[in-house]
Short mmCIF file of C-alpha atoms and ligand atoms in Angstrom, two decimals:
data_model
loop_
_atom_site.label_atom_id
_atom_site.label_comp_id
_atom_site.label_asym_id
_atom_site.label_seq_id
_atom_site.Cartn_x
_atom_site.Cartn_y
_atom_site.Cartn_z
CA UNK A 1 212.81 153.47 140.68
CA UNK A 2 214.17 150.41 138.86
CA UNK A 3 214.83 147.31 140.96
CA UNK A 4 218.63 147.43 140.51
CA UNK A 5 218.58 150.90 142.08
CA UNK A 6 216.23 149.90 144.88
CA UNK A 7 218.54 146.97 145.68
CA UNK A 8 221.63 149.16 145.98
CA UNK A 9 219.77 151.54 148.30
CA UNK A 10 218.37 148.82 150.57
CA UNK A 11 218.89 149.99 154.16
CA UNK A 12 220.11 153.50 153.34
CA UNK A 13 218.59 156.61 154.98
CA UNK A 14 217.69 154.74 158.17
CA UNK A 15 219.64 156.85 160.66
CA UNK A 16 219.01 160.61 160.30
CA UNK A 17 220.90 161.32 163.53
CA UNK A 18 224.23 160.35 161.93
CA UNK A 19 223.45 160.04 158.22
CA UNK A 20 225.01 156.55 158.23
CA UNK A 21 224.98 155.01 154.74
CA UNK A 22 225.32 151.43 156.01
CA UNK A 23 222.40 150.51 158.24
CA UNK A 24 223.44 150.45 161.92
CA UNK A 25 223.29 147.06 163.64
CA UNK A 26 221.07 147.62 166.66
CA UNK A 27 221.89 144.92 169.16
CA UNK A 28 219.56 146.41 171.76
CA UNK A 29 217.02 143.88 173.00
CA UNK A 30 214.88 146.59 174.57
CA UNK A 31 214.17 150.34 174.29
CA UNK A 32 213.68 153.14 176.79
CA UNK A 33 210.14 154.54 176.89
CA UNK A 34 209.92 158.36 176.66
CA UNK A 35 207.07 158.37 179.21
CA UNK A 36 204.21 156.25 180.47
CA UNK A 37 202.04 155.22 177.54
CA UNK A 38 204.60 156.43 175.01
CA UNK A 39 206.91 154.51 172.69
CA UNK A 40 209.67 155.40 170.23
CA UNK A 41 208.05 152.81 167.96
CA UNK A 42 210.45 150.23 169.35
CA UNK A 43 209.68 148.42 172.61
CA UNK A 44 211.31 145.00 172.45
CA UNK A 45 213.38 143.50 169.63
CA UNK A 46 211.30 140.34 169.12
CA UNK A 47 208.43 142.65 168.17
CA UNK A 48 210.47 145.20 166.22
CA UNK A 49 214.16 145.92 165.75
CA UNK A 50 215.50 148.83 163.65
CA UNK A 51 218.01 146.74 161.65
CA UNK A 52 215.47 144.02 160.97
CA UNK A 53 212.89 146.67 160.09
CA UNK A 54 215.27 148.11 157.48
CA UNK A 55 215.49 144.68 155.86
CA UNK A 56 211.76 144.04 156.15
CA UNK A 57 210.91 147.37 154.52
CA UNK A 58 213.42 146.74 151.73
CA UNK A 59 211.95 143.28 151.06
CA UNK A 60 208.41 144.67 150.93
CA UNK A 61 209.54 147.31 148.43
CA UNK A 62 211.47 144.83 146.27
CA UNK A 63 208.63 142.31 146.05
CA UNK A 64 205.98 145.02 145.72
CA UNK A 65 204.13 144.02 148.90
CA UNK A 66 202.71 145.92 151.83
CA UNK A 67 204.54 144.03 154.59
CA UNK A 68 207.90 142.28 154.80
CA UNK A 69 208.93 140.02 157.68
CA UNK A 70 212.37 138.55 158.34
CA UNK A 71 212.91 135.22 160.08
CA UNK A 72 215.70 133.10 161.51
CA UNK A 73 215.55 130.79 158.47
CA UNK A 74 213.51 130.04 155.39
CA UNK A 75 211.85 127.22 157.33
CA UNK A 76 210.87 129.63 160.12
CA UNK A 77 209.26 131.87 157.48
CA UNK A 78 207.40 128.90 155.97
CA UNK A 79 206.32 127.79 159.44
CA UNK A 80 204.92 131.24 160.18
CA UNK A 81 202.95 131.20 156.92
CA UNK A 82 201.71 127.61 157.15
CA UNK A 83 200.62 127.80 160.79
CA UNK A 84 197.69 129.80 159.41
CA UNK A 85 196.24 126.40 158.49
CA UNK A 86 195.06 123.55 160.69
CA UNK A 87 194.05 119.89 160.49
CA UNK A 88 190.56 120.86 159.29
CA UNK A 89 192.03 122.65 156.27
CA UNK A 90 193.63 121.40 153.07
CA UNK A 91 196.51 122.84 151.05
CA UNK A 92 197.91 122.10 147.61
CA UNK A 93 201.68 121.79 147.18
CA UNK A 94 204.00 121.69 144.17
CA UNK A 95 204.92 118.03 143.84
CA UNK A 96 208.72 118.35 143.69
CA UNK A 97 208.81 120.75 146.60
CA UNK A 98 211.84 121.59 148.74
CA UNK A 99 212.29 118.57 151.04
CA UNK A 100 212.22 120.66 154.21
CA UNK A 101 208.87 122.20 153.30
CA UNK A 102 207.45 118.73 152.71
CA UNK A 103 208.79 117.62 156.12
CA UNK A 104 207.29 120.68 157.83
CA UNK A 105 203.82 120.10 156.37
CA UNK A 106 203.79 116.31 156.63
CA UNK A 107 205.64 115.61 159.87
CA UNK A 108 205.26 118.73 161.99
CA UNK A 109 202.18 120.75 161.07
CA UNK A 110 199.95 117.84 159.99
CA UNK A 111 197.99 119.99 157.57
CA UNK A 112 196.23 117.74 155.02
CA UNK A 113 197.81 118.29 151.60
CA UNK A 114 197.79 117.15 148.00
CA UNK A 115 200.88 117.11 145.80
CA UNK A 116 200.17 118.50 142.35
CA UNK A 117 202.21 119.19 139.24
CA UNK A 118 201.72 122.95 139.48
CA UNK A 119 202.99 123.44 135.93
CA UNK A 120 199.49 122.18 134.97
CA UNK A 121 196.78 124.68 136.01
CA UNK A 122 194.06 122.10 135.26
CA UNK A 123 195.62 119.66 137.70
CA UNK A 124 195.55 122.39 140.36
CA UNK A 125 191.90 123.11 139.65
CA UNK A 126 191.06 119.41 139.93
CA UNK A 127 192.79 119.17 143.32
CA UNK A 128 190.73 121.95 144.93
CA UNK A 129 188.45 120.87 147.76
CA UNK A 130 185.81 122.89 149.63
CA UNK A 131 188.25 123.26 152.54
CA UNK A 132 191.33 124.11 150.43
CA UNK A 133 192.91 127.22 151.93
CA UNK A 134 196.19 127.64 150.10
CA UNK A 135 198.24 126.76 147.07
CA UNK A 136 201.98 126.70 147.82
CA UNK A 137 204.04 126.88 144.64
CA UNK A 138 207.72 126.71 143.91
CA UNK A 139 208.71 128.02 140.52
CA UNK A 140 211.08 126.96 139.21
CA UNK A 141 210.81 123.70 141.11
CA UNK A 142 213.67 122.14 142.97
CA UNK A 143 215.53 120.19 141.65
CA UNK A 144 213.81 119.66 138.27
CA UNK A 145 213.43 123.37 137.43
CA UNK A 146 209.89 123.17 136.09
CA UNK A 147 208.21 126.56 135.83
CA UNK A 148 204.61 127.43 136.63
CA UNK A 149 202.26 129.91 134.99
CA UNK A 150 201.75 132.19 137.99
CA UNK A 151 199.03 134.43 136.46
CA UNK A 152 196.99 131.30 135.57
CA UNK A 153 197.44 129.89 139.08
CA UNK A 154 196.56 133.28 140.62
CA UNK A 155 193.35 133.30 138.61
CA UNK A 156 192.39 129.83 139.88
CA UNK A 157 193.31 130.73 143.46
CA UNK A 158 191.35 133.96 143.38
CA UNK A 159 188.20 132.33 142.00
CA UNK A 160 188.41 129.58 144.63
CA UNK A 161 189.16 132.00 147.48
CA UNK A 162 192.48 130.24 148.10
CA UNK A 163 195.72 131.95 149.15
CA UNK A 164 198.49 131.73 146.53
CA UNK A 165 201.87 131.42 148.25
CA UNK A 166 205.01 131.42 146.10
CA UNK A 167 208.45 130.35 147.24
CA UNK A 168 210.56 132.83 145.26
CA UNK A 169 213.94 131.64 146.57
CA UNK A 170 215.31 130.51 143.19
CA UNK A 171 214.48 133.56 141.06
CA UNK A 172 214.42 136.39 143.65
CA UNK A 173 212.50 139.63 142.99
CA UNK A 174 215.19 140.58 140.48
CA UNK A 175 213.92 137.92 138.08
CA UNK A 176 210.32 137.32 139.21
CA UNK A 177 207.85 139.30 141.33
CA UNK A 178 205.00 136.92 142.15
CA UNK A 179 202.86 139.54 143.94
CA UNK A 180 202.68 141.54 140.70
CA UNK A 181 201.54 138.34 138.96
CA UNK A 182 198.67 137.86 141.39
CA UNK A 183 200.17 135.91 144.33
CA UNK A 184 199.17 136.80 147.89
CA UNK A 185 202.34 135.88 149.71
CA UNK A 186 206.01 135.40 148.83
CA UNK A 187 208.38 133.20 150.80
CA UNK A 188 212.18 133.28 150.69
CA UNK A 189 215.03 131.35 152.03
CA UNK A 190 217.15 134.53 152.25
CA UNK A 191 220.05 132.19 153.01
CA UNK A 192 220.31 131.71 149.27
CA UNK A 193 220.48 134.45 146.61
CA UNK A 194 219.20 137.37 148.71
CA UNK A 195 222.11 137.15 151.15
CA UNK A 196 224.21 135.41 148.50
CA UNK A 197 227.48 134.66 150.28
CA UNK A 198 226.87 131.41 152.17
CA UNK A 199 227.45 133.23 155.45
CA UNK A 200 223.98 133.62 156.96
CA UNK A 201 220.80 131.58 157.43
CA UNK A 202 217.66 133.71 157.06
CA UNK A 203 214.10 133.69 155.78
CA UNK A 204 211.44 136.14 154.71
CA UNK A 205 207.77 136.61 153.96
CA UNK A 206 206.24 139.43 151.95
CA UNK A 207 202.45 139.85 151.96
CA UNK A 208 200.59 141.76 149.29
CA UNK A 209 197.72 142.92 151.50
CA UNK A 210 198.02 144.69 154.82
CA UNK A 211 195.45 142.41 156.50
CA UNK A 212 197.48 139.27 155.73
CA UNK A 213 200.66 141.14 156.68
CA UNK A 214 199.17 141.98 160.09
CA UNK A 215 198.12 138.38 160.68
CA UNK A 216 201.64 137.19 159.89
CA UNK A 217 203.22 139.94 162.00
CA UNK A 218 201.10 138.76 164.93
CA UNK A 219 202.37 135.20 164.36
CA UNK A 220 205.98 136.32 163.89
CA UNK A 221 205.92 138.13 167.23
CA UNK A 222 203.91 135.39 168.92
CA UNK A 223 206.12 132.53 167.76
CA UNK A 224 209.35 134.51 167.91
CA UNK A 225 211.54 132.97 165.21
CA UNK A 226 212.85 136.40 164.20
CA UNK A 227 216.06 137.22 162.35
CA UNK A 228 218.79 138.70 164.58
CA UNK A 229 220.15 142.19 163.81
CA UNK A 230 223.62 141.07 162.67
CA UNK A 231 222.10 138.59 160.25
CA UNK A 232 219.58 141.18 159.04
CA UNK A 233 222.56 143.42 158.28
CA UNK A 234 224.23 140.64 156.28
CA UNK A 235 221.11 140.10 154.18
CA UNK A 236 220.87 143.86 153.47
CA UNK A 237 224.52 143.86 152.45
CA UNK A 238 223.82 140.94 150.13
CA UNK A 239 220.82 142.67 148.55
CA UNK A 240 223.00 145.57 147.39
CA UNK A 241 224.77 143.37 144.82
CA UNK A 242 221.83 141.09 143.97
CA UNK A 243 221.29 142.55 140.49
CA UNK A 244 224.93 142.11 139.50
CA UNK A 245 225.11 138.66 141.01
CA UNK A 246 221.91 137.40 139.37
CA UNK A 247 223.09 138.61 135.95
CA UNK A 248 226.37 136.74 136.37
CA UNK A 249 224.76 133.62 137.90
CA UNK A 250 222.45 133.54 134.91
CA UNK A 251 225.04 134.07 132.17
CA UNK A 252 227.28 131.46 133.79
CA UNK A 253 224.38 129.00 134.13
CA UNK A 254 223.52 129.43 130.46
CA UNK A 255 227.11 128.67 129.49
CA UNK A 256 227.30 125.65 131.82
CA UNK A 257 223.94 124.33 130.57
CA UNK A 258 225.15 124.59 126.97
CA UNK A 259 228.35 122.73 127.84
CA UNK A 260 226.54 119.96 129.74
CA UNK A 261 223.94 119.52 126.98
CA UNK A 262 226.68 118.54 124.56
CA UNK A 263 228.54 116.22 126.92
CA UNK A 264 228.39 112.46 126.12
CA UNK A 265 228.16 111.50 129.83
CA UNK A 266 225.19 113.81 130.41
CA UNK A 267 221.79 112.36 129.68
CA UNK A 268 219.65 115.44 130.27
CA UNK A 269 219.99 119.03 131.46
CA UNK A 270 217.21 120.68 133.43
CA UNK A 271 217.56 124.43 133.01
CA UNK A 272 214.63 126.81 132.54
CA UNK A 273 216.77 129.38 130.71
CA UNK A 274 216.51 131.86 133.59
CA UNK A 275 218.45 132.13 136.84
CA UNK A 276 221.51 130.37 138.17
CA UNK A 277 220.19 126.92 139.11
CA UNK A 278 220.32 123.82 136.96
CA UNK A 279 220.23 120.07 137.36
CA UNK A 280 221.55 117.35 135.10
CA UNK A 281 221.36 113.59 134.96
CA UNK A 282 224.41 111.56 134.07
CA UNK A 283 224.27 108.41 131.94
CA UNK A 284 225.14 106.02 134.79
CA UNK A 285 224.90 106.13 138.57
CA UNK A 286 228.62 105.41 138.97
CA UNK A 287 229.39 108.82 137.48
CA UNK A 288 227.80 110.56 140.49
CA UNK A 289 230.48 109.63 143.07
CA UNK A 290 233.14 110.19 140.37
CA UNK A 291 231.95 113.75 139.72
CA UNK A 292 231.43 114.58 143.40
CA UNK A 293 234.93 113.32 144.26
CA UNK A 294 236.48 114.76 141.13
CA UNK A 295 235.42 118.41 141.24
CA UNK A 296 238.24 120.72 142.25
CA UNK A 297 236.64 124.16 141.96
CA UNK A 298 232.94 123.39 142.45
CA UNK A 299 232.22 122.61 146.08
CA UNK A 300 230.25 119.50 147.03
CA UNK A 301 227.88 121.09 149.53
CA UNK A 302 224.19 121.65 150.23
CA UNK A 303 222.48 124.97 149.66
CA UNK A 304 222.51 127.34 146.71
CA UNK A 305 222.51 130.94 145.64
CA UNK A 306 225.94 131.92 146.95
CA UNK A 307 228.83 133.30 144.95
CA UNK A 308 230.64 129.95 144.92
CA UNK A 309 229.50 127.14 142.60
CA UNK A 310 228.03 124.31 144.66
CA UNK A 311 227.15 120.82 143.49
CA UNK A 312 224.50 118.76 145.29
CA UNK A 313 223.15 115.23 145.05
CA UNK A 314 219.43 115.86 145.70
CA UNK A 315 218.43 112.22 146.31
CA UNK A 316 220.41 111.99 149.55
CA UNK A 317 220.81 115.68 150.43
CA UNK A 318 218.06 118.27 149.86
CA UNK A 319 215.35 115.70 149.13
CA UNK A 320 216.29 112.91 151.54
CA UNK A 321 213.03 113.36 153.47
CA UNK A 322 210.93 112.54 150.42
CA UNK A 323 210.14 108.80 150.26
CA UNK A 324 212.27 106.89 147.70
CA UNK A 325 209.35 105.71 145.56
CA UNK A 326 208.03 109.26 145.26
CA UNK A 327 211.52 110.61 144.44
CA UNK A 328 211.95 108.10 141.63
CA UNK A 329 208.49 108.91 140.30
CA UNK A 330 209.40 112.62 140.21
CA UNK A 331 212.72 111.99 138.45
CA UNK A 332 214.91 112.74 141.47
CA UNK A 333 217.03 109.71 140.69
CA UNK A 334 220.45 108.40 141.71
CA UNK A 335 221.81 109.91 138.48
CA UNK A 336 220.66 113.49 139.12
CA UNK A 337 223.04 116.23 140.24
CA UNK A 338 222.14 119.85 140.97
CA UNK A 339 224.37 122.84 140.37
CA UNK A 340 224.10 126.24 141.96
CA UNK A 341 226.21 128.04 139.39
CA UNK A 342 228.35 130.68 141.08
CA UNK A 343 229.83 133.92 139.82
CA UNK A 344 233.33 132.60 139.02
CA UNK A 345 234.62 132.77 135.43
CA UNK A 346 232.39 130.34 133.50
CA UNK A 347 235.42 128.85 131.70
CA UNK A 348 236.80 127.66 135.03
CA UNK A 349 233.47 126.12 136.10
CA UNK A 350 233.15 124.33 132.76
CA UNK A 351 236.69 122.96 132.74
CA UNK A 352 236.24 121.71 136.29
CA UNK A 353 233.04 119.88 135.36
CA UNK A 354 234.70 118.55 132.20
CA UNK A 355 237.61 117.00 134.08
CA UNK A 356 235.29 115.57 136.76
CA UNK A 357 232.93 114.02 134.18
CA UNK A 358 235.81 112.60 132.19
CA UNK A 359 237.32 111.11 135.36
CA UNK A 360 240.58 112.88 134.67
CA UNK A 361 241.31 113.53 138.33
CA UNK A 362 241.17 109.84 139.27
CA UNK A 363 244.17 108.55 137.26
CA UNK A 364 246.29 111.34 138.69
CA UNK A 365 245.46 110.25 142.23
CA UNK A 366 246.07 106.58 141.43
CA UNK A 367 249.46 107.18 139.89
CA UNK A 368 250.66 109.66 142.48
CA UNK A 369 248.60 109.68 145.68
CA UNK A 370 250.91 112.24 147.25
CA UNK A 371 249.93 114.80 144.62
CA UNK A 372 246.56 115.28 146.28
CA UNK A 373 248.26 116.43 149.46
CA UNK A 374 250.58 119.03 147.98
CA UNK A 375 249.78 122.56 149.06
C1 PLP B 401 216.71 126.40 151.36
C2 PLP B 401 215.29 126.49 150.97
C3 PLP B 401 214.29 126.61 151.94
C4 PLP B 401 214.61 126.56 153.42
O1 PLP B 401 215.32 127.69 153.81
P1 PLP B 401 216.38 127.70 155.06
O2 PLP B 401 216.88 129.09 155.02
O3 PLP B 401 217.40 126.66 154.77
O4 PLP B 401 215.60 127.38 156.27
C5 PLP B 401 212.98 126.75 151.50
N1 PLP B 401 212.67 126.76 150.19
C6 PLP B 401 213.61 126.65 149.23
C7 PLP B 401 213.22 126.68 147.80
C8 PLP B 401 214.95 126.52 149.59
O5 PLP B 401 215.88 126.39 148.65
#
């Protein structure tokens, strides 16, 4: 079965008693036992819930893994994965990592780590220590959209006996399946493209091997940061249109990247050519507040991967927890803006960005302040 088909059928055939096409939302916290020592397979919803199980099975199938697990957020999923490691261990992280992941490792889990430019396999090799247990990679990176050679990293990780964990939030299994490229574990903020409508916060893990899947299942149940059934339903509903959405996100992003590349106020565009995320730096810092105040269609908001185009200022939003000096070193400057290109008509996104970059909305407000308040 091709992935576009598997996506559409996520959650179908889960209720033989009624034949329901849409997966039922099981709000039951607990389940009646048929007899002493017997179970329907469901005992208590922290451990297993039928709606969440439908999502978890779909995720495992889509990523090509043996076990999928759904969590209350992407951070809860990352926490479940990274609690496998302790202060005696060492992990290697992509240097321009999602700010929340950095905060989790540095401030909460206290696992010793090294930041590495994971687009350079040799740099990863050089950072390995005898106690290195994992390599956590984001590809493309956020917000600079640098891509890593996953098969090369998988080779290094395998030889060193290190777990390769890939945060696949930006590309989704529609565009990239890390487990097929040799990774051991995939992480998602399902809040983003998988759910896709900016209406649910969710996370996921998919393990390639059953043994790792069991270890993580034990932690998921033991820690308890599970995804609720209503939210699991929303992610399944999102998955059904993922293929269509990713195609449109991508074609729109390509058009927007081409427009921005030719704009005199844009210094550089960071777009890997795949997916719906791009960043761009403007020629002067003063253009940042102008663009953020000037956009009329694009929404100035955190997050990504939803149907609406969102614009973010990484330095003070997604990456605020990364120290200033390090941000500057990485290129996350006060002139960098990030776009999650939505599925609107690309002409409308481009003309909105054009008028915001040209400062066309400002003179209108200055001449006629009341205009801004007309319905
Ligand atoms: C948003 C995000 C996370 C965190 O996910 P939440 O669902 O917000 O907890 C982790 N990694 C990446 C790449 C993200 O974009």
